[in-house]
Amino acid sequence: MSNLQLRVISAVVLAVVTLGLTWLGGLPFRLLCAAMTILIFYEWTRMCRPVAAMGLGLLPEALLLVFVGALVAGLPASWLLLLVAVMVVVTVVVASMHQTSMHKTGQWDASGLAYAAISGLSLALLRDGDHSGLVAILFLFAVVWATDIAAYFVGRAVGGPKLAPSISPGKTQSGALGGAVGGVVAGLFLAAAAGAGNLAVLGVVALVLSLVSQAGDLFESWVKRRHNRKDSGTLIPGHGGVMDRVDGLVAAAFALYVIGWISATADHPAQWLFPA
């Protein structure tokens, strides 16, 4: 089986599972977010921890499990955000009490905890358990997936100057522009199909999410390049690791969560964006 076939099959399976759990919402979706949080942190630490470094034992993993338990249990946003802050502070403080190599490893572990936890938190709270949350997540998926697809095909067809050659040599400025247009079109189509009335505002939101998604992709590419890795892992056939597939999604999810938080509440961020 060719690599392209593996990529297509993996993408279809992932899409079906993700959309199915998104439709169910509630506990099934929180379990998906919890699994993603764990896998992101696992891949992050495999990339960022030096082989010779002892690290901080199982402290970061223990802290993450506490957070995951709280996420699955459906604790309010205030508690989850407090847990993220505590995890990061504890990891940094403990790391600072040790030698230089462990201190550097601890800083990366703290960053990984924040990145993984915020990723799961944003998606879980956006989905919530109502219709508004379902539409918000589908809107997010539409923007991010269309951005990826349009950026790939426009970049290959048009080419031109590179977007960030020192970080990701394959990405072009034309692809970035095409991705942004594709993300906005897909987001507006989904919003219109869902009966949303504030399409002008949602068009701006879709543009922001598309740009943030591409920035998230570049950020993960920078982390991999910083640690001399081509892929974040090997879990997904033909695609690499989980981080390789969700880098843009989790960045955009956090952006959408913050927008919804500012406009509505931390626990129900989709209510303002997509009123029931």
mmCIF file of C-alpha atoms in Angstrom:
data_model
loop_
_atom_site.group_PDB
_atom_site.id
_atom_site.type_symbol
_atom_site.label_atom_id
_atom_site.label_comp_id
_atom_site.label_asym_id
_atom_site.label_seq_id
_atom_site.Cartn_x
_atom_site.Cartn_y
_atom_site.Cartn_z
ATOM 1 C CA MET A 1 0.000 0.000 0.000
ATOM 2 C CA SER A 2 1.428 3.380 -1.022
ATOM 3 C CA ASN A 3 1.993 6.276 1.365
ATOM 4 C CA LEU A 4 -0.752 8.266 -0.373
ATOM 5 C CA GLN A 5 -3.248 5.453 0.167
ATOM 6 C CA LEU A 6 -2.271 5.238 3.825
ATOM 7 C CA ARG A 7 -2.748 8.984 4.198
ATOM 8 C CA VAL A 8 -6.197 8.875 2.610
ATOM 9 C CA ILE A 9 -7.389 5.894 4.657
ATOM 10 C CA SER A 10 -6.035 7.365 7.900
ATOM 11 C CA ALA A 11 -7.622 10.738 7.164
ATOM 12 C CA VAL A 12 -11.026 9.176 6.441
ATOM 13 C CA VAL A 13 -10.958 7.009 9.579
ATOM 14 C CA LEU A 14 -9.906 9.944 11.759
ATOM 15 C CA ALA A 15 -12.584 12.194 10.259
ATOM 16 C CA VAL A 16 -15.343 9.620 10.780
ATOM 17 C CA VAL A 17 -14.355 8.915 14.399
ATOM 18 C CA THR A 18 -13.893 12.602 15.216
ATOM 19 C CA LEU A 19 -17.181 13.693 13.655
ATOM 20 C CA GLY A 20 -19.049 10.832 15.308
ATOM 21 C CA LEU A 21 -17.789 11.729 18.788
ATOM 22 C CA THR A 22 -18.368 15.417 18.061
ATOM 23 C CA TRP A 23 -21.999 14.662 17.215
ATOM 24 C CA LEU A 24 -22.438 12.756 20.489
ATOM 25 C CA GLY A 25 -20.810 15.506 22.555
ATOM 26 C CA GLY A 26 -20.797 15.245 26.353
ATOM 27 C CA LEU A 27 -18.655 12.527 27.912
ATOM 28 C CA PRO A 28 -17.671 10.810 24.614
ATOM 29 C CA PHE A 29 -16.274 14.072 23.251
ATOM 30 C CA ARG A 30 -14.518 14.914 26.528
ATOM 31 C CA LEU A 31 -12.885 11.473 26.412
ATOM 32 C CA LEU A 32 -11.674 12.264 22.893
ATOM 33 C CA CYS A 33 -10.240 15.571 24.142
ATOM 34 C CA ALA A 34 -8.599 13.795 27.084
ATOM 35 C CA ALA A 35 -6.979 11.207 24.809
ATOM 36 C CA MET A 36 -5.742 13.943 22.500
ATOM 37 C CA THR A 37 -4.295 15.865 25.461
ATOM 38 C CA ILE A 38 -2.361 12.816 26.647
ATOM 39 C CA LEU A 39 -1.046 11.983 23.172
ATOM 40 C CA ILE A 40 0.025 15.575 22.490
ATOM 41 C CA PHE A 41 2.007 15.689 25.728
ATOM 42 C CA TYR A 42 3.517 12.269 25.068
ATOM 43 C CA GLU A 43 4.737 13.325 21.621
ATOM 44 C CA TRP A 44 5.914 16.690 22.930
ATOM 45 C CA THR A 45 8.067 15.081 25.610
ATOM 46 C CA ARG A 46 9.454 12.482 23.186
ATOM 47 C CA MET A 47 10.610 15.342 20.976
ATOM 48 C CA CYS A 48 11.787 17.798 23.610
ATOM 49 C CA ARG A 49 13.378 15.687 26.337
ATOM 50 C CA PRO A 50 17.087 15.013 25.718
ATOM 51 C CA VAL A 51 17.865 11.305 25.793
ATOM 52 C CA ALA A 52 20.495 11.785 28.473
ATOM 53 C CA ALA A 53 18.345 13.997 30.677
ATOM 54 C CA MET A 54 16.689 12.422 33.698
ATOM 55 C CA GLY A 55 13.883 14.940 33.608
ATOM 56 C CA LEU A 56 11.524 15.470 36.527
ATOM 57 C CA GLY A 57 10.546 11.863 37.047
ATOM 58 C CA LEU A 58 6.822 11.322 36.615
ATOM 59 C CA LEU A 59 5.801 14.697 38.030
ATOM 60 C CA PRO A 60 4.610 16.242 34.720
ATOM 61 C CA GLU A 61 2.748 13.058 33.791
ATOM 62 C CA ALA A 62 1.079 12.901 37.223
ATOM 63 C CA LEU A 63 -0.002 16.534 36.944
ATOM 64 C CA LEU A 64 -1.395 15.920 33.478
ATOM 65 C CA LEU A 65 -3.421 12.929 34.684
ATOM 66 C CA VAL A 66 -4.990 15.099 37.387
ATOM 67 C CA PHE A 67 -5.972 17.620 34.727
ATOM 68 C CA VAL A 68 -7.328 14.923 32.403
ATOM 69 C CA GLY A 69 -9.444 13.525 35.228
ATOM 70 C CA ALA A 70 -10.879 16.976 35.877
ATOM 71 C CA LEU A 71 -11.555 17.472 32.164
ATOM 72 C CA VAL A 72 -13.391 14.157 31.824
ATOM 73 C CA ALA A 73 -15.364 14.853 35.009
ATOM 74 C CA GLY A 74 -16.624 18.082 33.418
ATOM 75 C CA LEU A 75 -15.285 20.548 35.998
ATOM 76 C CA PRO A 76 -16.020 24.246 35.334
ATOM 77 C CA ALA A 77 -13.643 26.294 33.210
ATOM 78 C CA SER A 78 -12.360 28.249 36.219
ATOM 79 C CA TRP A 79 -11.101 25.052 37.861
ATOM 80 C CA LEU A 80 -9.575 23.713 34.663
ATOM 81 C CA LEU A 81 -7.758 26.982 33.957
ATOM 82 C CA LEU A 82 -6.516 27.088 37.544
ATOM 83 C CA LEU A 83 -5.209 23.533 37.180
ATOM 84 C CA VAL A 84 -3.301 24.487 34.033
ATOM 85 C CA ALA A 85 -1.679 27.406 35.832
ATOM 86 C CA VAL A 86 -0.774 25.244 38.838
ATOM 87 C CA MET A 87 0.707 22.519 36.638
ATOM 88 C CA VAL A 88 2.929 24.957 34.804
ATOM 89 C CA VAL A 89 4.076 26.801 37.945
ATOM 90 C CA VAL A 90 4.843 23.601 39.879
ATOM 91 C CA THR A 91 6.830 22.165 36.966
ATOM 92 C CA VAL A 92 8.852 25.355 36.500
ATOM 93 C CA VAL A 93 9.569 25.715 40.233
ATOM 94 C CA VAL A 94 10.661 22.090 40.663
ATOM 95 C CA ALA A 95 12.830 22.280 37.550
ATOM 96 C CA SER A 96 14.484 25.495 38.767
ATOM 97 C CA MET A 97 15.643 23.683 41.905
ATOM 98 C CA HIS A 98 17.808 21.292 39.904
ATOM 99 C CA GLN A 99 20.855 21.455 37.658
ATOM 100 C CA THR A 100 20.912 23.325 34.361
ATOM 101 C CA SER A 101 20.077 20.377 32.082
ATOM 102 C CA MET A 102 17.032 19.429 34.141
ATOM 103 C CA HIS A 103 15.981 23.085 34.338
ATOM 104 C CA LYS A 104 15.896 23.313 30.539
ATOM 105 C CA THR A 105 14.023 20.024 30.275
ATOM 106 C CA GLY A 106 11.543 21.246 32.892
ATOM 107 C CA GLN A 107 10.891 24.412 30.903
ATOM 108 C CA TRP A 108 9.997 22.346 27.853
ATOM 109 C CA ASP A 109 7.842 20.055 30.009
ATOM 110 C CA ALA A 110 6.000 23.083 31.419
ATOM 111 C CA SER A 111 5.403 24.413 27.911
ATOM 112 C CA GLY A 112 4.169 21.004 26.809
ATOM 113 C CA LEU A 113 1.766 20.765 29.737
ATOM 114 C CA ALA A 114 0.299 24.157 28.876
ATOM 115 C CA TYR A 115 0.068 23.345 25.158
ATOM 116 C CA ALA A 116 -1.560 19.940 25.654
ATOM 117 C CA ALA A 117 -3.946 20.994 28.426
ATOM 118 C CA ILE A 118 -5.139 24.180 26.719
ATOM 119 C CA SER A 119 -5.720 22.175 23.531
ATOM 120 C CA GLY A 120 -8.037 19.685 25.245
ATOM 121 C CA LEU A 121 -9.694 22.335 27.395
ATOM 122 C CA SER A 122 -10.531 24.620 24.455
ATOM 123 C CA LEU A 123 -12.130 21.881 22.383
ATOM 124 C CA ALA A 124 -14.077 20.360 25.299
ATOM 125 C CA LEU A 125 -15.512 23.678 26.464
ATOM 126 C CA LEU A 126 -16.333 24.821 22.943
ATOM 127 C CA ARG A 127 -18.342 21.665 22.298
ATOM 128 C CA ASP A 128 -20.124 21.740 25.658
ATOM 129 C CA GLY A 129 -23.302 19.669 25.341
ATOM 130 C CA ASP A 130 -25.736 21.757 23.323
ATOM 131 C CA HIS A 131 -26.511 22.648 19.722
ATOM 132 C CA SER A 132 -24.466 25.860 19.837
ATOM 133 C CA GLY A 133 -21.404 23.889 20.853
ATOM 134 C CA LEU A 134 -21.917 21.381 18.050
ATOM 135 C CA VAL A 135 -22.150 24.145 15.449
ATOM 136 C CA ALA A 136 -19.087 25.894 16.926
ATOM 137 C CA ILE A 137 -16.939 22.763 16.611
ATOM 138 C CA LEU A 138 -18.185 22.000 13.100
ATOM 139 C CA PHE A 139 -17.457 25.627 12.148
ATOM 140 C CA LEU A 140 -13.951 25.223 13.567
ATOM 141 C CA PHE A 141 -13.396 21.973 11.664
ATOM 142 C CA ALA A 142 -14.665 23.498 8.423
ATOM 143 C CA VAL A 143 -12.332 26.493 8.653
ATOM 144 C CA VAL A 144 -9.228 24.543 9.676
ATOM 145 C CA TRP A 145 -9.660 21.613 7.290
ATOM 146 C CA ALA A 146 -10.503 23.880 4.348
ATOM 147 C CA THR A 147 -7.488 26.049 5.184
ATOM 148 C CA ASP A 148 -5.187 23.013 5.078
ATOM 149 C CA ILE A 149 -6.630 21.680 1.828
ATOM 150 C CA ALA A 150 -6.739 25.022 0.004
ATOM 151 C CA ALA A 151 -3.238 25.979 1.170
ATOM 152 C CA TYR A 152 -1.845 22.685 -0.105
ATOM 153 C CA PHE A 153 -3.416 22.812 -3.558
ATOM 154 C CA VAL A 154 -2.986 26.550 -4.144
ATOM 155 C CA GLY A 155 0.618 26.380 -2.985
ATOM 156 C CA ARG A 156 1.363 23.516 -5.362
ATOM 157 C CA ALA A 157 -0.447 25.143 -8.284
ATOM 158 C CA VAL A 158 0.817 28.721 -7.883
ATOM 159 C CA GLY A 159 4.091 28.375 -5.980
ATOM 160 C CA GLY A 160 6.019 31.603 -5.507
ATOM 161 C CA PRO A 161 7.860 33.048 -2.487
ATOM 162 C CA LYS A 162 8.161 30.886 0.608
ATOM 163 C CA LEU A 163 6.147 31.798 3.693
ATOM 164 C CA ALA A 164 8.737 30.903 6.342
ATOM 165 C CA PRO A 165 11.623 29.051 4.673
ATOM 166 C CA SER A 166 13.704 28.710 7.839
ATOM 167 C CA ILE A 167 10.830 26.972 9.647
ATOM 168 C CA SER A 168 8.804 25.143 6.998
ATOM 169 C CA PRO A 169 10.414 25.255 3.524
ATOM 170 C CA GLY A 170 7.384 23.762 1.786
ATOM 171 C CA LYS A 171 4.880 26.485 2.651
ATOM 172 C CA THR A 172 4.339 29.373 0.242
ATOM 173 C CA GLN A 173 2.766 32.794 0.558
ATOM 174 C CA SER A 174 0.299 31.930 -2.189
ATOM 175 C CA GLY A 175 -0.698 28.808 -0.261
ATOM 176 C CA ALA A 176 -1.229 30.837 2.895
ATOM 177 C CA LEU A 177 -3.462 33.295 1.041
ATOM 178 C CA GLY A 178 -5.380 30.503 -0.684
ATOM 179 C CA GLY A 179 -5.798 28.744 2.647
ATOM 180 C CA ALA A 180 -7.221 31.877 4.244
ATOM 181 C CA VAL A 181 -9.739 32.334 1.428
ATOM 182 C CA GLY A 182 -10.709 28.670 1.531
ATOM 183 C CA GLY A 183 -11.136 28.759 5.316
ATOM 184 C CA VAL A 184 -13.410 31.803 5.200
ATOM 185 C CA VAL A 185 -15.551 30.346 2.406
ATOM 186 C CA ALA A 186 -15.935 27.000 4.185
ATOM 187 C CA GLY A 187 -16.693 28.666 7.530
ATOM 188 C CA LEU A 188 -19.361 30.905 6.014
ATOM 189 C CA PHE A 189 -20.904 27.976 4.147
ATOM 190 C CA LEU A 190 -21.148 25.946 7.357
ATOM 191 C CA ALA A 191 -22.519 28.909 9.314
ATOM 192 C CA ALA A 192 -25.140 29.643 6.650
ATOM 193 C CA ALA A 193 -26.150 25.976 6.492
ATOM 194 C CA ALA A 194 -26.563 25.986 10.281
ATOM 195 C CA GLY A 195 -28.831 29.025 10.086
ATOM 196 C CA ALA A 196 -26.471 31.510 11.761
ATOM 197 C CA GLY A 197 -27.522 35.123 11.280
ATOM 198 C CA ASN A 198 -24.326 37.026 12.058
ATOM 199 C CA LEU A 199 -22.461 35.993 8.910
ATOM 200 C CA ALA A 200 -20.385 39.186 8.615
ATOM 201 C CA VAL A 201 -18.975 38.689 12.104
ATOM 202 C CA LEU A 202 -18.442 34.983 11.532
ATOM 203 C CA GLY A 203 -16.579 35.771 8.306
ATOM 204 C CA VAL A 204 -14.098 37.850 10.307
ATOM 205 C CA VAL A 205 -13.876 35.096 12.932
ATOM 206 C CA ALA A 206 -13.220 32.524 10.203
ATOM 207 C CA LEU A 207 -10.398 34.660 8.811
ATOM 208 C CA VAL A 208 -8.834 34.959 12.255
ATOM 209 C CA LEU A 209 -9.113 31.210 12.834
ATOM 210 C CA SER A 210 -7.581 30.441 9.441
ATOM 211 C CA LEU A 211 -4.588 32.679 10.135
ATOM 212 C CA VAL A 212 -4.155 31.310 13.661
ATOM 213 C CA SER A 213 -4.404 27.770 12.309
ATOM 214 C CA GLN A 214 -1.549 28.437 9.913
ATOM 215 C CA ALA A 215 0.461 30.052 12.706
ATOM 216 C CA GLY A 216 -0.131 26.958 14.856
ATOM 217 C CA ASP A 217 1.167 24.787 12.032
ATOM 218 C CA LEU A 218 4.306 26.910 11.806
ATOM 219 C CA PHE A 219 4.766 26.785 15.581
ATOM 220 C CA GLU A 220 4.773 23.003 15.614
ATOM 221 C CA SER A 221 7.175 22.994 12.659
ATOM 222 C CA TRP A 222 9.482 25.281 14.659
ATOM 223 C CA VAL A 223 9.372 22.933 17.670
ATOM 224 C CA LYS A 224 10.206 19.949 15.470
ATOM 225 C CA ARG A 225 13.026 21.806 13.737
ATOM 226 C CA ARG A 226 14.334 22.998 17.108
ATOM 227 C CA HIS A 227 14.669 19.363 18.167
ATOM 228 C CA ASN A 228 15.712 17.937 14.797
ATOM 229 C CA ARG A 229 12.519 15.958 14.204
ATOM 230 C CA LYS A 230 10.686 15.456 10.932
ATOM 231 C CA ASP A 231 7.442 14.232 12.537
ATOM 232 C CA SER A 232 6.078 14.483 16.065
ATOM 233 C CA GLY A 233 5.458 10.732 16.148
ATOM 234 C CA THR A 234 4.452 7.663 14.159
ATOM 235 C CA LEU A 235 1.000 6.867 15.527
ATOM 236 C CA ILE A 236 -1.006 7.792 12.409
ATOM 237 C CA PRO A 237 -0.014 5.845 9.266
ATOM 238 C CA GLY A 238 1.051 8.171 6.475
ATOM 239 C CA HIS A 239 0.679 11.293 8.618
ATOM 240 C CA GLY A 240 3.168 11.013 11.478
ATOM 241 C CA GLY A 241 2.003 11.887 14.963
ATOM 242 C CA VAL A 242 -1.102 13.350 16.528
ATOM 243 C CA MET A 243 0.526 16.776 16.818
ATOM 244 C CA ASP A 244 1.225 16.717 13.085
ATOM 245 C CA ARG A 245 -2.521 16.428 12.457
ATOM 246 C CA VAL A 246 -3.924 18.794 15.084
ATOM 247 C CA ASP A 247 -1.314 21.569 15.283
ATOM 248 C CA GLY A 248 -3.449 24.085 13.403
ATOM 249 C CA LEU A 249 -6.705 22.811 14.897
ATOM 250 C CA VAL A 250 -5.703 23.250 18.538
ATOM 251 C CA ALA A 251 -4.323 26.743 17.915
ATOM 252 C CA ALA A 252 -7.546 27.786 16.194
ATOM 253 C CA ALA A 253 -9.635 26.092 18.903
ATOM 254 C CA PHE A 254 -7.925 28.173 21.577
ATOM 255 C CA ALA A 255 -8.479 31.335 19.546
ATOM 256 C CA LEU A 256 -12.181 30.532 19.093
ATOM 257 C CA TYR A 257 -12.491 29.697 22.779
ATOM 258 C CA VAL A 258 -10.971 33.042 23.787
ATOM 259 C CA ILE A 259 -13.281 34.898 21.390
ATOM 260 C CA GLY A 260 -16.290 33.094 22.840
ATOM 261 C CA TRP A 261 -15.087 33.621 26.412
ATOM 262 C CA ILE A 262 -14.733 37.369 25.889
ATOM 263 C CA SER A 263 -18.137 37.608 24.235
ATOM 264 C CA ALA A 264 -20.058 35.173 26.446
ATOM 265 C CA THR A 265 -18.705 33.051 29.327
ATOM 266 C CA ALA A 266 -15.723 30.792 29.952
ATOM 267 C CA ASP A 267 -17.989 27.773 30.454
ATOM 268 C CA HIS A 268 -20.250 28.361 27.444
ATOM 269 C CA PRO A 269 -18.121 30.182 24.850
ATOM 270 C CA ALA A 270 -20.218 29.072 21.867
ATOM 271 C CA GLN A 271 -23.422 30.752 23.067
ATOM 272 C CA TRP A 272 -22.592 34.161 21.641
ATOM 273 C CA LEU A 273 -21.100 32.878 18.411
ATOM 274 C CA PHE A 274 -23.986 30.534 17.626
ATOM 275 C CA PRO A 275 -27.079 31.358 19.711
ATOM 276 C CA ALA A 276 -29.389 28.398 20.146
#
